[in-house]
XYZ file of N, CA and C in Angstrom:
708
model
N 110.927 88.586 124.895
C 109.571 88.960 125.285
C 109.578 90.395 125.750
N 108.488 91.148 125.569
C 107.261 90.727 124.899
C 107.385 90.784 123.415
N 106.520 90.025 122.714
C 106.477 90.021 121.288
C 105.025 90.207 120.821
N 104.734 91.265 119.997
C 105.640 92.321 119.595
C 105.892 93.310 120.754
N 106.909 94.124 120.634
C 107.109 95.148 121.667
C 106.931 96.548 121.078
N 106.684 97.455 121.964
C 106.288 98.847 121.491
C 107.047 99.937 122.248
N 108.269 100.231 121.813
C 109.052 101.258 122.547
C 108.627 102.685 122.229
N 107.410 102.997 122.709
C 106.820 104.349 122.472
C 106.759 105.194 123.733
N 107.430 104.701 124.809
C 107.542 105.480 126.081
C 106.251 105.717 126.724
N 105.293 104.729 126.652
C 104.060 104.817 127.341
C 104.006 103.960 128.571
N 105.115 103.369 128.917
C 105.199 102.532 130.098
C 104.800 101.104 129.934
N 104.311 100.742 128.715
C 103.853 99.375 128.438
C 104.696 98.738 127.347
N 105.397 97.641 127.646
C 106.166 96.903 126.656
C 107.188 97.775 125.934
N 107.776 98.764 126.630
C 108.738 99.667 126.026
C 110.078 99.028 125.766
N 110.437 97.976 126.503
C 111.702 97.285 126.339
C 111.419 95.792 125.974
N 112.328 95.224 125.259
C 112.240 93.826 124.993
C 113.427 93.110 125.673
N 113.080 91.908 126.252
C 114.092 91.138 126.930
C 114.514 90.001 126.000
N 115.819 89.967 125.656
C 116.379 88.885 124.819
C 117.114 87.947 125.780
N 116.533 86.774 125.985
C 117.082 85.769 126.929
C 118.000 84.828 126.154
N 119.210 84.608 126.758
C 120.216 83.788 126.117
C 120.642 82.667 126.985
N 120.662 81.440 126.409
C 121.047 80.278 127.175
C 122.028 79.501 126.275
N 123.304 79.405 126.679
C 124.376 78.839 125.862
C 125.039 77.694 126.633
N 125.254 76.583 125.959
C 126.009 75.459 126.525
C 127.129 75.069 125.540
N 128.317 74.936 126.098
C 129.456 74.533 125.276
C 130.489 73.837 126.155
N 130.860 72.665 125.782
C 131.805 71.880 126.660
C 133.148 72.510 126.851
N 133.641 73.223 125.838
C 135.000 73.849 125.915
C 134.981 75.256 126.409
N 133.823 75.864 126.555
C 133.696 77.235 126.979
C 133.698 78.210 125.801
N 133.035 79.342 126.032
C 132.830 80.310 124.976
C 134.020 81.308 124.989
N 134.559 81.580 123.785
C 135.638 82.547 123.642
C 135.061 83.943 123.471
N 134.150 84.142 122.543
C 133.529 85.430 122.318
C 132.161 85.278 121.687
N 131.380 86.360 121.748
C 130.017 86.334 121.216
C 129.617 87.720 120.699
N 128.675 87.655 119.766
C 128.112 88.903 119.207
C 126.610 88.751 119.048
N 125.851 89.680 119.509
C 124.414 89.741 119.218
C 124.126 90.967 118.308
N 123.788 90.741 117.063
C 123.602 91.836 116.106
C 122.071 91.961 115.795
N 121.575 93.153 115.868
C 120.208 93.513 115.496
C 120.319 94.341 114.196
N 119.536 93.925 113.169
C 119.570 94.569 111.895
C 118.251 95.332 111.628
N 118.330 96.338 110.776
C 117.101 97.076 110.393
C 116.367 96.246 109.346
N 115.150 96.695 108.910
C 114.342 95.917 107.991
C 115.039 95.693 106.638
N 116.050 96.519 106.314
C 116.802 96.342 105.070
C 118.037 95.500 105.321
N 118.172 94.887 106.503
C 119.225 94.009 106.901
C 120.593 94.669 107.001
N 120.541 95.951 107.455
C 121.797 96.677 107.730
C 121.949 96.751 109.254
N 123.237 96.765 109.754
C 123.492 96.804 111.196
C 122.740 97.960 111.896
N 122.077 97.627 112.970
C 121.256 98.639 113.710
C 121.788 98.788 115.162
N 122.008 97.659 115.798
C 122.543 97.690 117.204
C 123.322 96.408 117.447
N 124.403 96.508 118.078
C 125.288 95.309 118.355
C 125.688 95.288 119.839
N 125.644 94.073 120.345
C 126.155 93.791 121.667
C 127.199 92.692 121.537
N 128.292 92.745 122.267
C 129.333 91.687 122.125
C 130.118 91.591 123.418
N 130.906 90.511 123.497
C 131.750 90.345 124.696
C 132.573 89.094 124.609
N 133.415 88.837 125.591
C 134.243 87.668 125.679
C 133.729 86.800 126.788
N 133.956 85.477 126.606
C 133.413 84.495 127.594
C 131.939 84.287 127.369
N 131.263 83.703 128.306
C 129.872 83.436 128.157
C 129.024 84.685 128.066
N 128.046 84.744 127.179
C 127.217 85.918 127.123
C 126.309 86.066 128.344
N 125.878 87.277 128.624
C 124.938 87.489 129.687
C 123.656 86.726 129.465
N 122.950 86.392 130.485
C 121.707 85.630 130.357
C 120.605 86.435 129.718
N 120.684 87.741 129.842
C 119.598 88.531 129.360
C 120.091 89.917 128.906
N 119.588 90.343 127.724
C 119.895 91.691 127.227
C 118.585 92.452 127.110
N 118.503 93.663 127.689
C 117.299 94.445 127.586
C 117.559 95.558 126.528
N 116.714 95.531 125.474
C 116.850 96.514 124.360
C 115.675 97.467 124.365
N 116.040 98.740 124.161
C 115.001 99.814 124.237
C 114.464 100.197 122.861
N 114.878 99.436 121.828
C 114.382 99.697 120.480
C 115.118 100.796 119.723
N 116.263 101.221 120.231
C 117.042 102.271 119.559
C 118.327 101.693 118.978
N 118.774 102.326 117.920
C 119.974 101.942 117.238
C 121.228 102.435 118.043
N 122.398 102.110 117.587
C 123.596 102.606 118.289
C 123.749 104.105 118.146
N 123.001 104.714 117.174
C 123.003 106.172 116.987
C 121.805 106.851 117.581
N 120.998 106.078 118.261
C 119.795 106.652 118.945
C 118.538 106.687 118.065
N 118.537 106.058 116.925
C 117.341 106.037 116.081
C 116.364 105.022 116.573
N 115.084 105.377 116.677
C 114.065 104.470 117.140
C 113.642 103.547 116.011
N 113.257 102.330 116.346
C 112.739 101.381 115.417
C 111.539 101.930 114.688
N 111.218 101.406 113.462
C 110.042 101.777 112.752
C 108.896 100.826 113.158
N 107.713 101.443 113.223
C 106.551 100.736 113.601
C 106.187 99.600 112.632
N 105.603 98.551 113.218
C 104.998 97.422 112.452
C 105.975 96.778 111.461
N 107.254 96.691 111.842
C 108.256 96.094 111.024
C 109.048 95.049 111.841
N 109.636 94.079 111.198
C 110.440 93.043 111.810
C 111.930 93.439 111.748
N 112.614 93.283 112.870
C 114.020 93.508 112.995
C 114.774 92.194 113.200
N 115.555 91.743 112.180
C 116.300 90.504 112.364
C 117.332 90.605 113.474
N 117.517 89.508 114.223
C 118.545 89.469 115.231
C 119.320 88.166 115.093
N 120.653 88.246 115.224
C 121.520 87.103 115.068
C 122.537 86.983 116.219
N 122.536 85.868 116.907
C 123.528 85.583 117.932
C 124.624 84.680 117.358
N 125.846 85.104 117.380
C 126.947 84.348 116.894
C 127.969 84.050 118.058
N 128.454 82.799 118.110
C 129.374 82.471 119.175
C 130.579 81.699 118.650
N 131.729 81.911 119.225
C 132.892 81.100 118.958
C 133.426 80.540 120.284
N 133.635 79.153 120.284
C 134.118 78.562 121.490
C 135.659 78.591 121.527
N 136.207 78.082 122.572
C 137.686 78.172 122.764
C 138.460 77.243 121.814
N 137.738 76.346 121.120
C 138.409 75.488 120.136
C 138.235 76.035 118.728
N 137.573 77.159 118.575
C 137.404 77.771 117.276
C 136.131 77.376 116.587
N 135.288 76.577 117.188
C 134.002 76.232 116.602
C 133.101 77.473 116.626
N 132.347 77.649 115.526
C 131.459 78.826 115.418
C 130.015 78.356 115.230
N 129.106 78.969 115.928
C 127.666 78.667 115.793
C 126.891 79.958 115.846
N 125.683 79.900 115.244
C 124.848 81.104 115.228
C 123.352 80.706 115.190
N 122.537 81.636 115.634
C 121.075 81.412 115.525
C 120.435 82.776 115.180
N 119.404 82.760 114.337
C 118.751 83.963 113.868
C 117.276 83.954 114.261
N 116.778 85.091 114.603
C 115.338 85.274 114.928
C 114.854 86.570 114.335
N 113.546 86.862 114.566
C 112.958 88.124 114.136
C 112.360 88.773 115.362
N 112.587 90.092 115.518
C 111.912 90.859 116.591
C 110.853 91.718 115.922
N 109.548 91.347 116.184
C 108.477 92.176 115.590
C 108.213 93.411 116.439
N 108.006 94.543 115.786
C 107.677 95.808 116.466
C 106.197 96.123 116.251
N 105.569 96.544 117.321
C 104.141 96.900 117.226
C 103.964 98.223 116.567
N 102.728 98.631 116.273
C 102.441 99.999 115.825
C 102.711 100.930 117.032
N 103.460 102.038 116.776
C 103.826 102.893 117.858
C 103.161 104.247 117.788
N 102.731 104.711 118.937
C 102.226 106.098 119.042
C 103.253 106.898 119.809
N 103.897 107.844 119.086
C 105.039 108.593 119.639
C 104.650 110.055 119.793
N 104.978 110.640 120.917
C 104.678 112.073 121.136
C 105.788 112.902 120.518
N 105.399 113.915 119.707
C 106.324 114.885 119.169
C 105.765 116.279 119.467
N 106.247 116.881 120.547
C 105.734 118.185 120.958
C 104.332 118.064 121.445
N 103.383 118.799 120.826
C 101.979 118.826 121.266
C 101.133 117.820 120.537
N 101.688 117.027 119.681
C 100.931 116.063 118.922
C 101.412 114.645 119.161
N 100.578 113.696 118.823
C 100.911 112.308 118.771
C 101.016 111.855 117.364
N 101.928 110.933 117.049
C 102.163 110.569 115.665
C 102.392 109.062 115.532
N 101.823 108.503 114.494
C 102.095 107.108 114.135
C 102.727 107.139 112.766
N 103.886 106.549 112.571
C 104.568 106.493 111.322
C 104.602 105.037 110.845
N 104.101 104.780 109.607
C 104.077 103.404 109.070
C 104.765 103.459 107.698
N 105.816 102.692 107.545
C 106.555 102.684 106.313
C 106.276 101.404 105.456
N 105.401 100.538 105.923
C 105.200 99.283 105.190
C 103.737 98.930 104.993
N 102.896 99.966 104.746
C 101.601 99.749 104.139
C 101.876 99.678 102.660
N 101.560 98.580 102.028
C 102.046 98.321 100.641
C 100.918 98.602 99.633
N 101.217 99.472 98.675
C 100.322 99.803 97.591
C 100.846 99.185 96.305
N 99.908 99.057 95.326
C 100.386 98.717 93.995
C 101.311 99.806 93.463
N 102.254 99.361 92.613
C 103.263 100.347 92.065
C 102.519 101.476 91.324
N 102.884 102.707 91.705
C 102.350 103.881 91.026
C 100.816 103.913 91.082
N 100.247 103.398 92.127
C 98.813 103.330 92.250
C 98.433 103.644 93.739
N 97.175 104.076 93.947
C 96.678 104.322 95.290
C 95.967 103.054 95.858
N 95.873 102.003 95.109
C 95.208 100.789 95.601
C 96.188 99.955 96.381
N 95.658 99.409 97.455
C 96.468 98.466 98.312
C 96.796 97.236 97.513
N 98.038 96.747 97.654
C 98.472 95.574 96.890
C 97.608 94.359 97.272
N 97.099 93.713 96.239
C 96.186 92.594 96.440
C 96.657 91.338 95.740
N 97.917 91.340 95.259
C 98.383 90.184 94.488
C 99.126 89.152 95.389
N 99.472 89.523 96.583
C 100.225 88.643 97.481
C 99.456 88.398 98.729
N 99.109 87.142 99.043
C 98.378 86.868 100.279
C 99.145 87.367 101.546
N 100.466 87.225 101.457
C 101.285 87.691 102.653
C 101.147 89.161 102.885
N 101.196 89.929 101.736
C 101.103 91.371 101.856
C 99.676 91.817 102.243
N 98.651 91.102 101.735
C 97.307 91.392 102.116
C 97.129 91.244 103.642
N 97.683 90.123 104.184
C 97.550 89.945 105.610
C 98.337 90.972 106.422
N 99.492 91.372 105.885
C 100.301 92.378 106.558
C 99.554 93.697 106.584
N 98.970 94.156 105.467
C 98.204 95.379 105.431
C 96.989 95.321 106.355
N 96.309 94.190 106.380
C 95.170 94.042 107.258
C 95.570 94.179 108.728
N 96.673 93.491 109.105
C 97.111 93.521 110.477
C 97.482 94.922 110.908
N 98.227 95.640 110.053
C 98.687 96.992 110.378
C 97.523 97.923 110.522
N 96.567 97.906 109.562
C 95.502 98.867 109.589
C 94.503 98.515 110.679
N 94.307 97.296 110.986
C 93.442 96.922 112.119
C 94.069 97.405 113.384
N 95.405 97.255 113.533
C 96.042 97.731 114.758
C 95.967 99.258 114.889
N 96.150 99.937 113.743
C 96.072 101.404 113.740
C 94.636 101.837 114.135
N 93.648 101.146 113.604
C 92.253 101.530 113.984
C 92.018 101.349 115.484
N 92.532 100.309 116.068
C 92.410 100.064 117.495
C 92.999 101.232 118.276
N 94.192 101.685 117.914
C 94.865 102.765 118.599
C 94.138 104.066 118.380
N 93.675 104.312 117.183
C 92.988 105.583 116.914
C 91.687 105.683 117.761
N 91.011 104.546 117.915
C 89.793 104.546 118.713
C 90.112 104.666 120.223
N 91.295 104.201 120.578
C 91.733 104.360 121.955
C 91.874 105.845 122.295
N 92.416 106.599 121.274
C 92.592 108.075 121.459
C 91.409 108.793 120.851
N 90.238 108.521 121.417
C 88.975 108.941 120.783
C 88.719 110.433 120.788
N 89.435 111.139 121.679
C 89.235 112.613 121.775
C 90.098 113.391 120.753
N 90.898 112.719 119.994
C 91.832 113.352 119.035
C 91.242 113.348 117.643
N 91.527 114.473 116.916
C 91.322 114.467 115.483
C 92.524 113.805 114.822
N 92.352 113.347 113.548
C 93.388 112.615 112.880
C 93.623 113.153 111.466
N 94.872 113.464 111.176
C 95.184 113.776 109.788
C 96.059 112.599 109.275
N 95.578 112.053 108.119
C 96.316 110.960 107.501
C 97.136 111.589 106.405
N 98.456 111.450 106.538
C 99.383 112.040 105.561
C 100.062 110.962 104.709
N 100.021 111.159 103.393
C 100.779 110.288 102.518
C 102.072 110.957 102.125
N 103.194 110.236 102.213
C 104.511 110.766 101.906
C 105.155 109.887 100.827
N 106.002 110.504 100.018
C 106.566 109.774 98.860
C 108.059 110.081 98.746
N 108.705 109.329 97.869
C 110.128 109.481 97.566
C 110.275 110.249 96.233
N 111.108 111.286 96.263
C 111.507 112.001 95.035
C 112.596 111.230 94.331
N 112.339 110.715 93.140
C 113.373 109.933 92.428
C 114.292 110.839 91.565
N 113.767 112.046 91.250
C 114.569 112.937 90.361
C 115.222 114.067 91.222
N 115.704 113.694 92.376
C 116.261 114.642 93.346
C 117.450 115.433 92.792
N 118.190 114.818 91.837
C 119.444 115.485 91.343
C 119.199 116.554 90.311
N 117.910 116.786 89.910
C 117.534 117.785 88.938
C 116.381 118.577 89.520
N 116.614 119.788 90.064
C 115.582 120.536 90.745
C 114.327 120.803 89.871
N 114.508 121.062 88.599
C 113.392 121.339 87.736
C 112.526 120.065 87.578
N 113.221 118.954 87.292
C 112.477 117.684 87.116
C 111.887 117.254 88.404
N 112.543 117.503 89.515
C 111.984 117.148 90.825
C 110.739 117.895 91.116
N 110.691 119.211 90.747
C 109.469 119.983 90.958
C 108.329 119.457 90.150
N 108.587 119.102 88.924
C 107.530 118.548 88.044
C 107.045 117.201 88.605
N 107.952 116.385 89.027
C 107.603 115.064 89.607
C 106.733 115.306 90.868
N 107.137 116.254 91.691
C 106.384 116.529 92.928
C 104.979 116.961 92.599
N 104.809 117.918 91.691
C 103.505 118.508 91.441
C 102.574 117.642 90.597
N 103.145 116.894 89.687
C 102.289 116.087 88.758
C 102.099 114.656 89.190
N 103.048 114.099 89.963
C 102.980 112.714 90.322
C 102.858 112.438 91.835
N 103.783 112.997 92.559
C 103.929 112.585 93.984
C 102.800 113.125 94.852
N 102.509 114.438 94.764
C 101.454 114.983 95.642
C 100.093 114.359 95.333
N 99.672 114.272 94.032
C 98.390 113.628 93.749
C 98.308 112.138 94.205
N 99.408 111.433 93.942
C 99.416 110.009 94.345
C 99.400 109.826 95.828
N 100.192 110.653 96.566
C 100.246 110.483 98.027
C 98.940 110.894 98.689
N 98.206 111.836 98.067
C 96.936 112.180 98.601
C 95.897 111.083 98.394
N 95.923 110.442 97.224
C 95.034 109.353 96.944
C 95.300 108.164 97.851
N 96.594 107.935 98.144
C 96.922 106.838 99.061
C 96.468 107.133 100.475
N 96.625 108.401 100.884
C 96.107 108.788 102.199
C 94.558 108.589 102.287
N 93.867 108.907 101.219
C 92.416 108.726 101.167
C 92.002 107.257 101.179
N 92.823 106.440 100.507
C 92.572 104.980 100.582
C 92.654 104.464 101.978
N 93.686 104.915 102.715
C 93.842 104.476 104.085
C 92.693 105.032 104.968
N 92.387 106.288 104.763
C 91.257 106.899 105.533
C 89.972 106.088 105.317
N 89.661 105.773 104.065
C 88.393 105.020 103.769
C 88.440 103.620 104.407
N 89.606 103.009 104.379
C 89.764 101.662 104.963
C 89.496 101.747 106.479
N 90.085 102.757 107.128
C 89.941 102.945 108.547
C 88.446 103.212 108.872
N 87.748 103.937 108.023
C 86.332 104.228 108.226
C 85.565 102.937 108.237
N 85.862 101.990 107.380
C 85.218 100.719 107.320
C 85.505 99.895 108.552
N 86.640 100.194 109.229
C 87.008 99.462 110.450
C 86.393 100.108 111.695
N 85.664 101.221 111.506
C 84.966 101.788 112.632
C 85.518 103.108 113.177
N 86.534 103.643 112.520
C 87.039 104.988 112.933
C 86.157 106.036 112.243
N 85.638 106.923 113.040
C 84.676 107.921 112.496
C 85.359 108.800 111.451
N 84.690 108.933 110.309
C 85.233 109.780 109.213
C 85.244 111.239 109.613
N 84.385 111.623 110.547
C 84.299 112.999 110.983
C 85.583 113.428 111.770
N 86.325 112.492 112.284
C 87.555 112.781 113.000
C 88.748 112.907 112.047
N 88.609 112.467 110.792
C 89.760 112.319 109.932
C 89.721 113.216 108.683
N 90.944 113.632 108.270
C 91.118 114.248 106.941
C 92.401 113.701 106.338
N 92.553 113.829 105.024
C 93.719 113.270 104.330
C 94.502 114.353 103.611
N 95.788 114.220 103.613
C 96.688 115.181 102.939
C 97.749 114.421 102.130
N 98.037 114.910 100.984
C 99.159 114.364 100.159
C 100.359 115.309 100.330
N 101.398 114.790 100.975
C 102.577 115.605 101.240
C 103.677 115.395 100.212
N 103.498 114.411 99.303
C 104.508 114.159 98.308
C 105.837 113.900 98.953
N 106.880 114.536 98.437
C 108.221 114.346 99.027
C 108.699 115.558 99.761
N 107.734 116.401 100.309
C 108.097 117.596 100.924
C 108.761 117.469 102.311
N 108.426 116.363 102.973
C 108.926 116.183 104.364
C 109.690 114.853 104.480
N 110.861 114.774 103.843
C 111.603 113.494 103.927
C 112.229 113.307 105.312
N 112.283 112.109 105.728
C 112.996 111.774 106.985
C 114.487 111.661 106.791
N 114.904 111.274 105.573
C 116.312 111.220 105.172
C 116.395 111.850 103.821
N 117.543 112.297 103.389
C 117.640 112.915 102.034
C 117.181 111.927 100.980
N 116.445 112.433 99.979
C 116.039 111.531 98.902
C 117.213 110.931 98.114
N 118.369 111.571 98.228
C 119.581 111.041 97.572
C 120.199 109.881 98.331
N 119.706 109.614 99.518
C 120.243 108.481 100.329
C 119.561 107.199 99.878
N 120.153 106.554 98.861
C 119.502 105.430 98.226
C 119.278 104.263 99.143
N 120.099 104.098 100.167
C 119.959 102.994 101.091
C 118.817 103.163 102.106
N 118.582 104.420 102.448
C 117.578 104.677 103.563
C 116.367 105.443 103.107
N 116.254 105.813 101.835
C 115.088 106.647 101.446
C 113.752 105.896 101.460
N 113.795 104.579 101.659
C 112.562 103.828 101.838
C 111.788 104.376 103.038
N 112.460 104.994 103.997
C 111.822 105.568 105.136
C 110.878 106.757 104.780
N 111.197 107.367 103.637
C 110.367 108.521 103.232
C 109.053 108.139 102.602
N 108.961 106.906 102.103
C 107.715 106.397 101.496
C 106.848 105.790 102.605
N 105.981 106.608 103.157
C 105.267 106.211 104.380
C 103.910 106.850 104.493
N 103.120 106.371 105.448
C 101.877 107.002 105.821
C 102.008 107.392 107.273
N 101.655 108.645 107.579
C 101.708 109.152 108.958
C 100.283 109.475 109.413
N 100.035 109.213 110.698
C 98.747 109.564 111.338
C 99.079 110.608 112.421
N 98.658 111.812 112.197
C 98.839 112.941 113.116
C 97.641 113.031 114.040
N 97.810 112.868 115.342
C 96.725 112.978 116.311
C 96.803 114.323 116.989
N 95.747 115.109 116.921
C 95.770 116.467 117.490
C 94.433 116.827 118.031
N 94.409 117.843 118.884
C 93.190 118.333 119.540
C 92.883 119.763 119.069
N 91.659 120.049 118.869
C 91.259 121.381 118.460
C 91.411 122.367 119.612
């Protein structure tokens, strides 16, 4: 608890409490609590010998200090071995809320899982699960944007450069595909938010293409982070 939690340093629900209750007749030899990122790679691990602590407080950061991504689920697995060698485990999901994070003089919301149709600016409408996910995220974003009513909003679309190993091809991809597509996706999100009650006079849209990657486009495991929509909140 709380679920979802929002580690955005605003003093509300910034930490999550993971409560652990273990019973074993022979006693616990060792335990591991592993938190994984949305791609199921190790993100943060706690471990020890004997009975685990009753409660672990997690601040939403990885072992390297990376903050969780907004509106995504982080799998968590508790594994135990007792003194007779028996092994047991349980898995859960930790849902993260939409986060408003301060970066210098601006506030920023980064969302990596608003799902569009492939090579299209239209929101994916083929999967009921994805439709509900998009609705939940954009409704939550609209609530937060209206909470910060005195701020202007720039909706930025960001993309992944797939031809990163060829500078000439990458430039062509950027100019002819990624920038136009990311701008159209940003406009789709802007129009959706307008329908949810966010004033269009507060918002503008930009297509950033692959110009501002969070990780190198050559990082095949992590470059999903580059395909995102950002909401920049600023004051005139």
